């Protein structure tokens, strides 16, 4: 048994307890907390507290709004005051990257997420339990997602009861229904429901599905042909419109079950404007352009944008988004690391969590004067910069946008300028 005061946080947001020459990482614990750890497990070379209690509360704490806080893995920092969340995110980012950056908070910290993937498991319907990928927390509500969560989950439970479809067993990898994905257009009021299942629906099941989710503007059944634990399948429209819309100021984006979109609609304008502020010149290359989130926004503001994206469906969505917004941005299929970087004034990169890797060398060898690097993974950015980009670019400016309240994560926009 160990007892002591949390002095700081790890890079991934866990409380760090130093006791008897040992270091234990404590989830849901913050600087100033006194905790008593009764048991720990070793994971990825670290000792993670498993059985612990809070002896004395830190003055940094706030009362969490969610009744599932402390077991659900969705919101590690919901017990921490929001100002402190922002301060600590900025400190952790600087500790990892060496860059001191202004941080902008989310305009809304409740009901801000525009998508939630509820796992449908034999042990409960909701989200994964923290630290246990084989157990789900049986949710009744989710304050960071939507006030509509109780209705969404009640409709699902009633639908399963009527049809007899079985939830997915995380341990045995058997069952019928695996995930319920719900997307909301926060500024349009539109709702998309997508059921990810391992079986094709009968006529009677589809009729019940439409009845229980009649509130949805767009209704999909996605057939999942593998047993991987992710909310992906072959999406088939069964009722309503093929897309829902989200409106971010003067730009409209189409959303589909198989397309990625930034999860915080309220903070997204801050992210878009940060990228716009760091963008110079006229000709812009948008690498990893996705559905055109940055490219369409910039084209709307007069930049000549070309986007490159490896996913053909995302390119198709980007082209649709360009058309409905009346802009002539060009999006094409291609691999970032194989894209010739020609006569552009600014290159925007928003790589996957693993970072740029080989594509960073292309930027270094190019003559592009400005790179705007967008990332939610500061360690990947640091590796890209230290190993590659630093050879040709200097950090001119950076800003952090809190797209993920109540978690340790933050989105960074870094302005890189070519030396000489």
Tab-separated table of C-alpha atoms in Angstrom:
chain	number	residue	atom	x	y	z
A	1	UNK	CA	0.000	0.000	0.000
A	2	UNK	CA	1.309	3.452	-0.930
A	3	UNK	CA	0.021	6.849	0.143
A	4	UNK	CA	1.203	10.247	-0.954
A	5	UNK	CA	0.488	13.517	-2.696
A	6	UNK	CA	0.308	13.810	-6.466
A	7	UNK	CA	2.968	16.318	-7.481
A	8	UNK	CA	2.585	16.416	-11.257
A	9	UNK	CA	1.084	14.720	-14.291
A	10	UNK	CA	2.524	12.355	-16.865
A	11	UNK	CA	2.573	13.304	-20.538
A	12	UNK	CA	-0.649	11.337	-21.019
A	13	UNK	CA	-2.432	13.012	-18.114
A	14	UNK	CA	-2.098	10.533	-15.251
A	15	UNK	CA	-1.265	11.650	-11.721
A	16	UNK	CA	2.314	10.772	-10.737
A	17	UNK	CA	2.858	9.400	-7.223
A	18	UNK	CA	6.407	8.996	-5.897
A	19	UNK	CA	6.531	6.635	-2.913
A	20	UNK	CA	9.373	4.600	-1.389
A	21	UNK	CA	11.516	5.127	-4.468
A	22	UNK	CA	8.751	3.878	-6.743
A	23	UNK	CA	6.690	5.774	-9.275
A	24	UNK	CA	3.028	4.914	-9.697
A	25	UNK	CA	0.708	6.481	-12.253
A	26	UNK	CA	-2.796	7.188	-10.951
A	27	UNK	CA	-5.743	7.804	-13.325
A	28	UNK	CA	-8.340	10.458	-12.395
A	29	UNK	CA	-5.848	12.017	-9.935
A	30	UNK	CA	-4.490	15.563	-10.139
A	31	UNK	CA	-1.678	17.673	-8.612
A	32	UNK	CA	-2.440	18.277	-4.926
A	33	UNK	CA	-4.524	15.127	-4.443
A	34	UNK	CA	-3.511	12.757	-1.671
A	35	UNK	CA	-4.187	9.179	-2.761
A	36	UNK	CA	-3.844	5.753	-1.206
A	37	UNK	CA	-2.928	3.045	-3.696
A	38	UNK	CA	-3.759	-0.525	-2.692
A	39	UNK	CA	-2.883	-2.268	-5.921
A	40	UNK	CA	-1.219	-1.600	-9.270
A	41	UNK	CA	-0.570	-3.399	-12.537
A	42	UNK	CA	2.324	-3.135	-14.929
A	43	UNK	CA	1.412	-1.858	-18.374
A	44	UNK	CA	3.831	-0.700	-21.086
A	45	UNK	CA	6.680	-0.566	-18.590
A	46	UNK	CA	4.787	1.518	-16.026
A	47	UNK	CA	2.978	0.733	-12.794
A	48	UNK	CA	-0.644	1.928	-13.150
A	49	UNK	CA	-2.766	2.217	-10.009
A	50	UNK	CA	-5.725	-0.126	-10.192
A	51	UNK	CA	-7.166	-0.093	-6.667
A	52	UNK	CA	-6.879	3.333	-5.033
A	53	UNK	CA	-8.839	5.895	-3.049
A	54	UNK	CA	-8.789	9.665	-2.745
A	55	UNK	CA	-7.721	10.670	0.784
A	56	UNK	CA	-7.557	14.436	0.326
A	57	UNK	CA	-8.856	16.503	-2.582
A	58	UNK	CA	-6.723	18.933	-4.539
A	59	UNK	CA	-7.959	22.552	-4.663
A	60	UNK	CA	-7.749	22.204	-8.447
A	61	UNK	CA	-10.732	19.849	-8.475
A	62	UNK	CA	-14.263	20.493	-9.652
A	63	UNK	CA	-17.357	18.320	-9.241
A	64	UNK	CA	-17.677	16.119	-12.343
A	65	UNK	CA	-21.003	16.380	-14.140
A	66	UNK	CA	-21.096	12.795	-15.404
A	67	UNK	CA	-22.256	10.024	-13.032
A	68	UNK	CA	-19.973	7.577	-14.871
A	69	UNK	CA	-16.803	9.595	-14.220
A	70	UNK	CA	-14.049	7.495	-12.679
A	71	UNK	CA	-14.977	4.284	-14.476
A	72	UNK	CA	-15.691	5.392	-18.066
A	73	UNK	CA	-12.512	5.937	-20.056
A	74	UNK	CA	-13.875	8.904	-21.984
A	75	UNK	CA	-13.061	11.828	-19.666
A	76	UNK	CA	-9.897	11.436	-17.603
A	77	UNK	CA	-9.873	15.101	-16.502
A	78	UNK	CA	-13.537	15.833	-15.832
A	79	UNK	CA	-12.767	16.201	-12.121
A	80	UNK	CA	-10.319	19.012	-12.867
A	81	UNK	CA	-11.383	22.666	-13.130
A	82	UNK	CA	-11.419	23.855	-16.737
A	83	UNK	CA	-8.914	26.689	-16.283
A	84	UNK	CA	-6.525	24.181	-14.763
A	85	UNK	CA	-7.111	21.798	-17.659
A	86	UNK	CA	-5.994	24.487	-20.091
A	87	UNK	CA	-2.970	25.447	-18.019
A	88	UNK	CA	-1.822	21.855	-17.664
A	89	UNK	CA	-2.336	21.073	-21.360
A	90	UNK	CA	-0.135	24.026	-22.238
A	91	UNK	CA	2.518	22.943	-19.726
A	92	UNK	CA	2.560	19.337	-20.973
A	93	UNK	CA	2.821	20.502	-24.596
A	94	UNK	CA	5.782	22.743	-23.708
A	95	UNK	CA	7.415	19.937	-21.721
A	96	UNK	CA	7.204	17.568	-24.691
A	97	UNK	CA	8.050	19.950	-27.542
A	98	UNK	CA	9.953	22.804	-25.897
A	99	UNK	CA	7.447	25.228	-27.473
A	100	UNK	CA	5.579	27.753	-25.341
A	101	UNK	CA	2.195	28.334	-26.941
A	102	UNK	CA	-0.989	30.244	-26.230
A	103	UNK	CA	-3.975	27.994	-25.604
A	104	UNK	CA	-7.568	28.765	-26.596
A	105	UNK	CA	-10.343	27.017	-24.699
A	106	UNK	CA	-13.390	25.421	-26.241
A	107	UNK	CA	-16.402	27.797	-26.389
A	108	UNK	CA	-18.488	24.925	-25.006
A	109	UNK	CA	-17.232	22.264	-22.609
A	110	UNK	CA	-20.473	20.266	-22.351
A	111	UNK	CA	-22.405	18.801	-25.268
A	112	UNK	CA	-19.596	19.745	-27.634
A	113	UNK	CA	-18.852	16.382	-29.301
A	114	UNK	CA	-20.586	15.896	-32.648
A	115	UNK	CA	-20.096	12.122	-32.724
A	116	UNK	CA	-20.120	9.243	-30.262
A	117	UNK	CA	-19.424	5.563	-30.868
A	118	UNK	CA	-21.325	3.559	-28.259
A	119	UNK	CA	-20.091	0.014	-27.923
A	120	UNK	CA	-22.878	-2.584	-27.705
A	121	UNK	CA	-21.369	-5.205	-25.427
A	122	UNK	CA	-22.742	-8.086	-23.386
A	123	UNK	CA	-21.629	-6.306	-20.206
A	124	UNK	CA	-23.192	-2.969	-21.061
A	125	UNK	CA	-23.952	-0.415	-23.748
A	126	UNK	CA	-21.825	2.710	-23.680
A	127	UNK	CA	-18.074	3.324	-23.628
A	128	UNK	CA	-15.041	1.283	-22.601
A	129	UNK	CA	-14.054	1.097	-18.961
A	130	UNK	CA	-10.795	2.919	-18.287
A	131	UNK	CA	-7.837	0.554	-18.545
A	132	UNK	CA	-9.934	-2.490	-19.434
A	133	UNK	CA	-10.575	-3.035	-23.162
A	134	UNK	CA	-12.780	-6.064	-22.446
A	135	UNK	CA	-15.341	-4.263	-20.296
A	136	UNK	CA	-17.905	-1.597	-21.134
A	137	UNK	CA	-19.533	0.965	-18.853
A	138	UNK	CA	-23.322	0.782	-19.156
A	139	UNK	CA	-24.102	4.449	-19.855
A	140	UNK	CA	-27.310	6.308	-19.218
A	141	UNK	CA	-26.040	9.716	-20.310
A	142	UNK	CA	-22.942	11.439	-21.730
A	143	UNK	CA	-22.689	15.169	-20.902
A	144	UNK	CA	-19.800	15.812	-23.299
A	145	UNK	CA	-21.759	14.445	-26.266
A	146	UNK	CA	-25.424	15.304	-26.255
A	147	UNK	CA	-28.571	15.848	-24.235
A	148	UNK	CA	-30.091	13.352	-26.640
A	149	UNK	CA	-27.888	10.502	-25.375
A	150	UNK	CA	-30.565	8.987	-23.071
A	151	UNK	CA	-33.010	8.839	-25.999
A	152	UNK	CA	-30.408	7.328	-28.345
A	153	UNK	CA	-29.465	4.603	-25.858
A	154	UNK	CA	-33.056	3.901	-24.818
A	155	UNK	CA	-34.055	3.479	-28.472
A	156	UNK	CA	-31.179	1.048	-28.977
A	157	UNK	CA	-32.005	-1.034	-25.901
A	158	UNK	CA	-35.685	-1.238	-26.876
A	159	UNK	CA	-34.732	-2.158	-30.442
A	160	UNK	CA	-32.461	-4.985	-29.258
A	161	UNK	CA	-35.111	-6.299	-26.883
A	162	UNK	CA	-37.789	-6.397	-29.592
A	163	UNK	CA	-35.613	-7.953	-32.308
A	164	UNK	CA	-33.621	-10.356	-30.125
A	165	UNK	CA	-30.337	-9.253	-31.685
A	166	UNK	CA	-27.394	-10.052	-29.406
A	167	UNK	CA	-24.781	-7.579	-28.160
A	168	UNK	CA	-21.138	-8.232	-28.999
A	169	UNK	CA	-18.997	-10.269	-26.607
A	170	UNK	CA	-15.646	-8.498	-26.327
A	171	UNK	CA	-14.008	-11.588	-24.888
A	172	UNK	CA	-15.460	-14.271	-27.163
A	173	UNK	CA	-15.818	-12.036	-30.244
A	174	UNK	CA	-19.318	-13.224	-31.014
A	175	UNK	CA	-22.671	-11.489	-31.306
A	176	UNK	CA	-24.818	-9.505	-33.709
A	177	UNK	CA	-24.571	-5.776	-32.911
A	178	UNK	CA	-21.183	-4.184	-32.162
A	179	UNK	CA	-21.543	-0.371	-32.169
A	180	UNK	CA	-24.092	2.413	-32.377
A	181	UNK	CA	-22.594	5.523	-33.957
A	182	UNK	CA	-24.511	8.789	-33.626
A	183	UNK	CA	-23.493	12.019	-35.353
A	184	UNK	CA	-25.049	15.409	-34.732
A	185	UNK	CA	-24.840	18.586	-36.757
A	186	UNK	CA	-24.493	20.942	-33.797
A	187	UNK	CA	-25.349	24.002	-35.909
A	188	UNK	CA	-27.955	22.342	-38.140
A	189	UNK	CA	-29.791	20.064	-35.678
A	190	UNK	CA	-29.470	17.108	-38.031
A	191	UNK	CA	-28.864	13.594	-36.658
A	192	UNK	CA	-27.297	10.543	-38.284
A	193	UNK	CA	-27.603	7.067	-36.734
A	194	UNK	CA	-25.384	4.226	-37.920
A	195	UNK	CA	-25.687	0.704	-36.506
A	196	UNK	CA	-22.568	-1.434	-36.959
A	197	UNK	CA	-23.588	-5.104	-36.977
A	198	UNK	CA	-22.176	-8.487	-37.935
A	199	UNK	CA	-25.433	-9.641	-39.534
A	200	UNK	CA	-27.569	-8.456	-42.414
A	201	UNK	CA	-30.966	-7.206	-41.244
A	202	UNK	CA	-34.179	-8.989	-42.136
A	203	UNK	CA	-37.138	-7.014	-43.469
A	204	UNK	CA	-38.759	-7.113	-40.020
A	205	UNK	CA	-35.568	-5.969	-38.270
A	206	UNK	CA	-35.187	-3.054	-40.689
A	207	UNK	CA	-38.773	-2.013	-40.078
A	208	UNK	CA	-38.188	-1.988	-36.328
A	209	UNK	CA	-34.885	-0.126	-36.821
A	210	UNK	CA	-36.630	2.626	-38.758
A	211	UNK	CA	-39.394	2.871	-36.161
A	212	UNK	CA	-37.132	3.121	-33.106
A	213	UNK	CA	-34.837	5.676	-34.743
A	214	UNK	CA	-37.477	7.652	-36.632
A	215	UNK	CA	-35.990	10.878	-35.212
A	216	UNK	CA	-32.853	10.457	-37.363
A	217	UNK	CA	-32.429	12.489	-40.538
A	218	UNK	CA	-30.114	9.802	-41.878
A	219	UNK	CA	-30.202	6.123	-40.928
A	220	UNK	CA	-27.514	3.563	-41.830
A	221	UNK	CA	-26.920	-0.138	-41.247
A	222	UNK	CA	-23.216	-1.014	-41.573
A	223	UNK	CA	-22.299	-4.651	-42.127
A	224	UNK	CA	-19.097	-5.561	-40.289
A	225	UNK	CA	-17.279	-8.542	-41.791
A	226	UNK	CA	-14.371	-8.732	-39.322
A	227	UNK	CA	-14.100	-9.080	-35.548
A	228	UNK	CA	-11.876	-6.033	-34.958
A	229	UNK	CA	-13.148	-3.806	-32.194
A	230	UNK	CA	-13.813	-0.633	-34.172
A	231	UNK	CA	-16.963	1.124	-35.413
A	232	UNK	CA	-16.406	0.385	-39.097
A	233	UNK	CA	-18.448	-1.505	-41.631
A	234	UNK	CA	-19.957	-1.376	-45.099
A	235	UNK	CA	-22.469	1.428	-44.676
A	236	UNK	CA	-25.848	1.076	-46.384
A	237	UNK	CA	-28.475	3.808	-46.213
A	238	UNK	CA	-31.798	2.435	-44.983
A	239	UNK	CA	-33.777	5.654	-44.416
A	240	UNK	CA	-33.476	9.406	-44.860
A	241	UNK	CA	-30.690	11.411	-46.469
A	242	UNK	CA	-27.257	9.989	-47.396
A	243	UNK	CA	-25.509	12.850	-45.541
A	244	UNK	CA	-26.149	15.232	-42.719
A	245	UNK	CA	-24.749	18.748	-42.742
A	246	UNK	CA	-22.656	20.690	-40.283
A	247	UNK	CA	-22.363	24.456	-40.643
A	248	UNK	CA	-19.145	26.085	-39.436
A	249	UNK	CA	-19.723	29.822	-39.872
A	250	UNK	CA	-20.029	30.326	-43.659
A	251	UNK	CA	-18.912	26.818	-44.674
A	252	UNK	CA	-21.142	23.746	-44.900
A	253	UNK	CA	-19.664	20.257	-44.523
A	254	UNK	CA	-21.351	16.984	-45.432
A	255	UNK	CA	-20.975	14.150	-42.910
A	256	UNK	CA	-21.111	10.431	-43.702
A	257	UNK	CA	-20.562	7.351	-41.486
A	258	UNK	CA	-17.247	6.558	-43.185
A	259	UNK	CA	-15.718	10.038	-43.177
A	260	UNK	CA	-13.604	11.651	-40.454
A	261	UNK	CA	-14.579	15.088	-39.173
A	262	UNK	CA	-13.195	17.092	-36.251
A	263	UNK	CA	-15.244	16.082	-33.206
A	264	UNK	CA	-15.769	19.517	-31.605
A	265	UNK	CA	-17.913	21.720	-33.845
A	266	UNK	CA	-17.787	24.657	-31.423
A	267	UNK	CA	-13.977	24.848	-31.241
A	268	UNK	CA	-13.485	24.045	-34.925
A	269	UNK	CA	-13.718	27.727	-36.021
A	270	UNK	CA	-10.779	28.493	-33.704
A	271	UNK	CA	-8.749	25.734	-35.357
A	272	UNK	CA	-9.657	26.815	-38.884
A	273	UNK	CA	-8.838	30.469	-38.189
A	274	UNK	CA	-5.494	29.525	-36.637
A	275	UNK	CA	-4.550	27.621	-39.795
A	276	UNK	CA	-5.775	30.528	-41.935
A	277	UNK	CA	-3.750	33.045	-39.874
A	278	UNK	CA	-0.524	31.088	-40.428
A	279	UNK	CA	-1.152	30.548	-44.174
A	280	UNK	CA	0.823	32.841	-46.497
A	281	UNK	CA	0.676	33.582	-50.209
A	282	UNK	CA	-1.901	32.364	-52.678
A	283	UNK	CA	-1.146	28.740	-53.609
A	284	UNK	CA	-1.771	26.181	-50.859
A	285	UNK	CA	-1.126	22.436	-50.768
A	286	UNK	CA	-3.305	20.609	-48.235
A	287	UNK	CA	-1.624	17.271	-47.509
A	288	UNK	CA	-3.755	14.675	-45.677
A	289	UNK	CA	-6.716	16.782	-46.822
A	290	UNK	CA	-9.424	14.366	-45.639
A	291	UNK	CA	-12.934	15.646	-46.394
A	292	UNK	CA	-11.571	19.123	-47.124
A	293	UNK	CA	-12.000	20.573	-43.653
A	294	UNK	CA	-9.101	23.033	-44.052
A	295	UNK	CA	-8.992	23.158	-47.851
A	296	UNK	CA	-12.602	24.212	-48.387
A	297	UNK	CA	-12.402	26.784	-45.591
A	298	UNK	CA	-9.283	28.356	-47.144
A	299	UNK	CA	-10.681	28.228	-50.685
A	300	UNK	CA	-13.738	30.095	-49.421
A	301	UNK	CA	-11.302	32.837	-48.376
A	302	UNK	CA	-9.658	33.160	-51.762
A	303	UNK	CA	-6.701	30.772	-51.519
A	304	UNK	CA	-5.990	28.484	-54.459
A	305	UNK	CA	-6.066	25.072	-52.800
A	306	UNK	CA	-4.966	21.647	-53.964
A	307	UNK	CA	-5.615	18.747	-51.592
A	308	UNK	CA	-4.016	15.305	-51.518
A	309	UNK	CA	-5.520	12.417	-49.556
A	310	UNK	CA	-4.886	8.658	-49.654
A	311	UNK	CA	-8.524	7.681	-48.984
A	312	UNK	CA	-10.593	7.816	-52.213
A	313	UNK	CA	-13.896	8.162	-50.350
A	314	UNK	CA	-12.575	11.123	-48.341
A	315	UNK	CA	-11.492	12.746	-51.620
A	316	UNK	CA	-14.992	12.235	-53.009
A	317	UNK	CA	-16.433	13.896	-49.893
A	318	UNK	CA	-13.960	16.788	-50.186
A	319	UNK	CA	-15.035	17.328	-53.790
A	320	UNK	CA	-18.681	17.351	-52.713
A	321	UNK	CA	-17.887	19.839	-49.951
A	322	UNK	CA	-16.110	22.076	-52.459
A	323	UNK	CA	-19.122	21.976	-54.813
A	324	UNK	CA	-21.776	22.772	-52.232
A	325	UNK	CA	-19.701	25.725	-51.015
A	326	UNK	CA	-19.115	27.045	-54.523
A	327	UNK	CA	-15.321	26.908	-54.377
A	328	UNK	CA	-12.932	25.510	-56.987
A	329	UNK	CA	-10.468	23.728	-54.714
A	330	UNK	CA	-8.973	20.609	-56.309
A	331	UNK	CA	-8.756	17.360	-54.347
A	332	UNK	CA	-7.097	14.205	-55.624
A	333	UNK	CA	-6.104	10.750	-54.412
A	334	UNK	CA	-2.455	10.313	-53.515
A	335	UNK	CA	0.034	9.341	-50.840
A	336	UNK	CA	1.575	12.277	-49.000
A	337	UNK	CA	5.045	10.730	-49.053
A	338	UNK	CA	4.832	10.326	-52.852
A	339	UNK	CA	3.441	13.771	-53.646
A	340	UNK	CA	5.739	16.096	-55.635
A	341	UNK	CA	5.771	19.402	-53.764
A	342	UNK	CA	5.931	22.065	-56.425
A	343	UNK	CA	5.478	25.816	-56.465
A	344	UNK	CA	3.315	26.345	-53.388
A	345	UNK	CA	3.440	29.230	-50.939
A	346	UNK	CA	2.191	27.208	-47.960
A	347	UNK	CA	1.824	23.505	-47.260
A	348	UNK	CA	-0.665	22.431	-44.591
A	349	UNK	CA	-0.115	19.042	-42.986
A	350	UNK	CA	-2.547	17.305	-40.654
A	351	UNK	CA	-1.025	13.816	-40.507
A	352	UNK	CA	-2.336	10.756	-38.657
A	353	UNK	CA	-1.190	10.300	-35.061
A	354	UNK	CA	2.024	8.573	-36.139
A	355	UNK	CA	3.179	11.798	-37.833
A	356	UNK	CA	4.675	12.679	-41.215
A	357	UNK	CA	7.653	10.317	-41.282
A	358	UNK	CA	8.841	10.033	-44.937
A	359	UNK	CA	6.707	12.984	-46.089
A	360	UNK	CA	8.785	15.266	-43.838
A	361	UNK	CA	11.838	14.713	-46.065
A	362	UNK	CA	9.866	15.864	-49.112
A	363	UNK	CA	9.051	19.121	-47.338
A	364	UNK	CA	12.671	19.651	-46.384
A	365	UNK	CA	13.809	19.134	-49.993
A	366	UNK	CA	11.063	21.366	-51.385
A	367	UNK	CA	11.332	25.115	-51.800
A	368	UNK	CA	8.152	25.825	-49.852
A	369	UNK	CA	8.598	28.771	-47.520
A	370	UNK	CA	5.857	27.963	-45.010
A	371	UNK	CA	4.547	24.758	-43.423
A	372	UNK	CA	1.533	24.756	-41.112
A	373	UNK	CA	1.639	21.593	-39.008
A	374	UNK	CA	-1.621	20.531	-37.306
A	375	UNK	CA	-1.402	17.739	-34.757
A	376	UNK	CA	-3.056	16.242	-31.683
A	377	UNK	CA	0.105	14.228	-30.949
A	378	UNK	CA	2.949	16.471	-29.695
A	379	UNK	CA	5.396	13.564	-29.485
A	380	UNK	CA	4.908	12.766	-33.181
A	381	UNK	CA	5.376	16.439	-34.051
A	382	UNK	CA	8.568	16.593	-32.004
A	383	UNK	CA	10.012	13.553	-33.785
A	384	UNK	CA	9.096	14.961	-37.207
A	385	UNK	CA	10.647	18.310	-36.340
A	386	UNK	CA	13.809	17.100	-34.619
A	387	UNK	CA	14.609	14.369	-37.174
A	388	UNK	CA	13.542	16.084	-40.374
A	389	UNK	CA	11.870	19.498	-40.492
A	390	UNK	CA	14.463	21.217	-38.300
A	391	UNK	CA	16.999	20.858	-41.133
A	392	UNK	CA	15.139	23.505	-43.139
A	393	UNK	CA	12.489	25.121	-40.930
A	394	UNK	CA	12.258	27.107	-37.698
A	395	UNK	CA	9.256	27.340	-35.387
A	396	UNK	CA	7.846	30.823	-35.886
A	397	UNK	CA	4.630	30.549	-33.883
A	398	UNK	CA	2.229	28.054	-32.341
A	399	UNK	CA	-1.243	28.021	-30.853
A	400	UNK	CA	-3.121	25.289	-28.999
A	401	UNK	CA	-6.851	24.746	-29.516
A	402	UNK	CA	-8.720	22.704	-26.928
A	403	UNK	CA	-10.801	20.445	-29.128
A	404	UNK	CA	-11.054	17.846	-26.339
A	405	UNK	CA	-12.237	19.284	-22.979
A	406	UNK	CA	-11.960	16.965	-19.936
A	407	UNK	CA	-9.166	14.932	-21.571
A	408	UNK	CA	-5.379	15.477	-21.614
A	409	UNK	CA	-5.444	15.911	-25.414
A	410	UNK	CA	-5.065	19.187	-27.288
A	411	UNK	CA	-4.772	20.217	-30.933
A	412	UNK	CA	-1.660	22.179	-31.904
A	413	UNK	CA	-1.154	24.439	-34.917
A	414	UNK	CA	2.548	25.160	-35.487
A	415	UNK	CA	3.868	27.700	-37.975
A	416	UNK	CA	7.150	26.626	-39.559
A	417	UNK	CA	9.168	29.063	-41.682
A	418	UNK	CA	12.015	28.100	-44.003
A	419	UNK	CA	15.399	29.399	-42.929
A	420	UNK	CA	17.350	31.792	-45.112
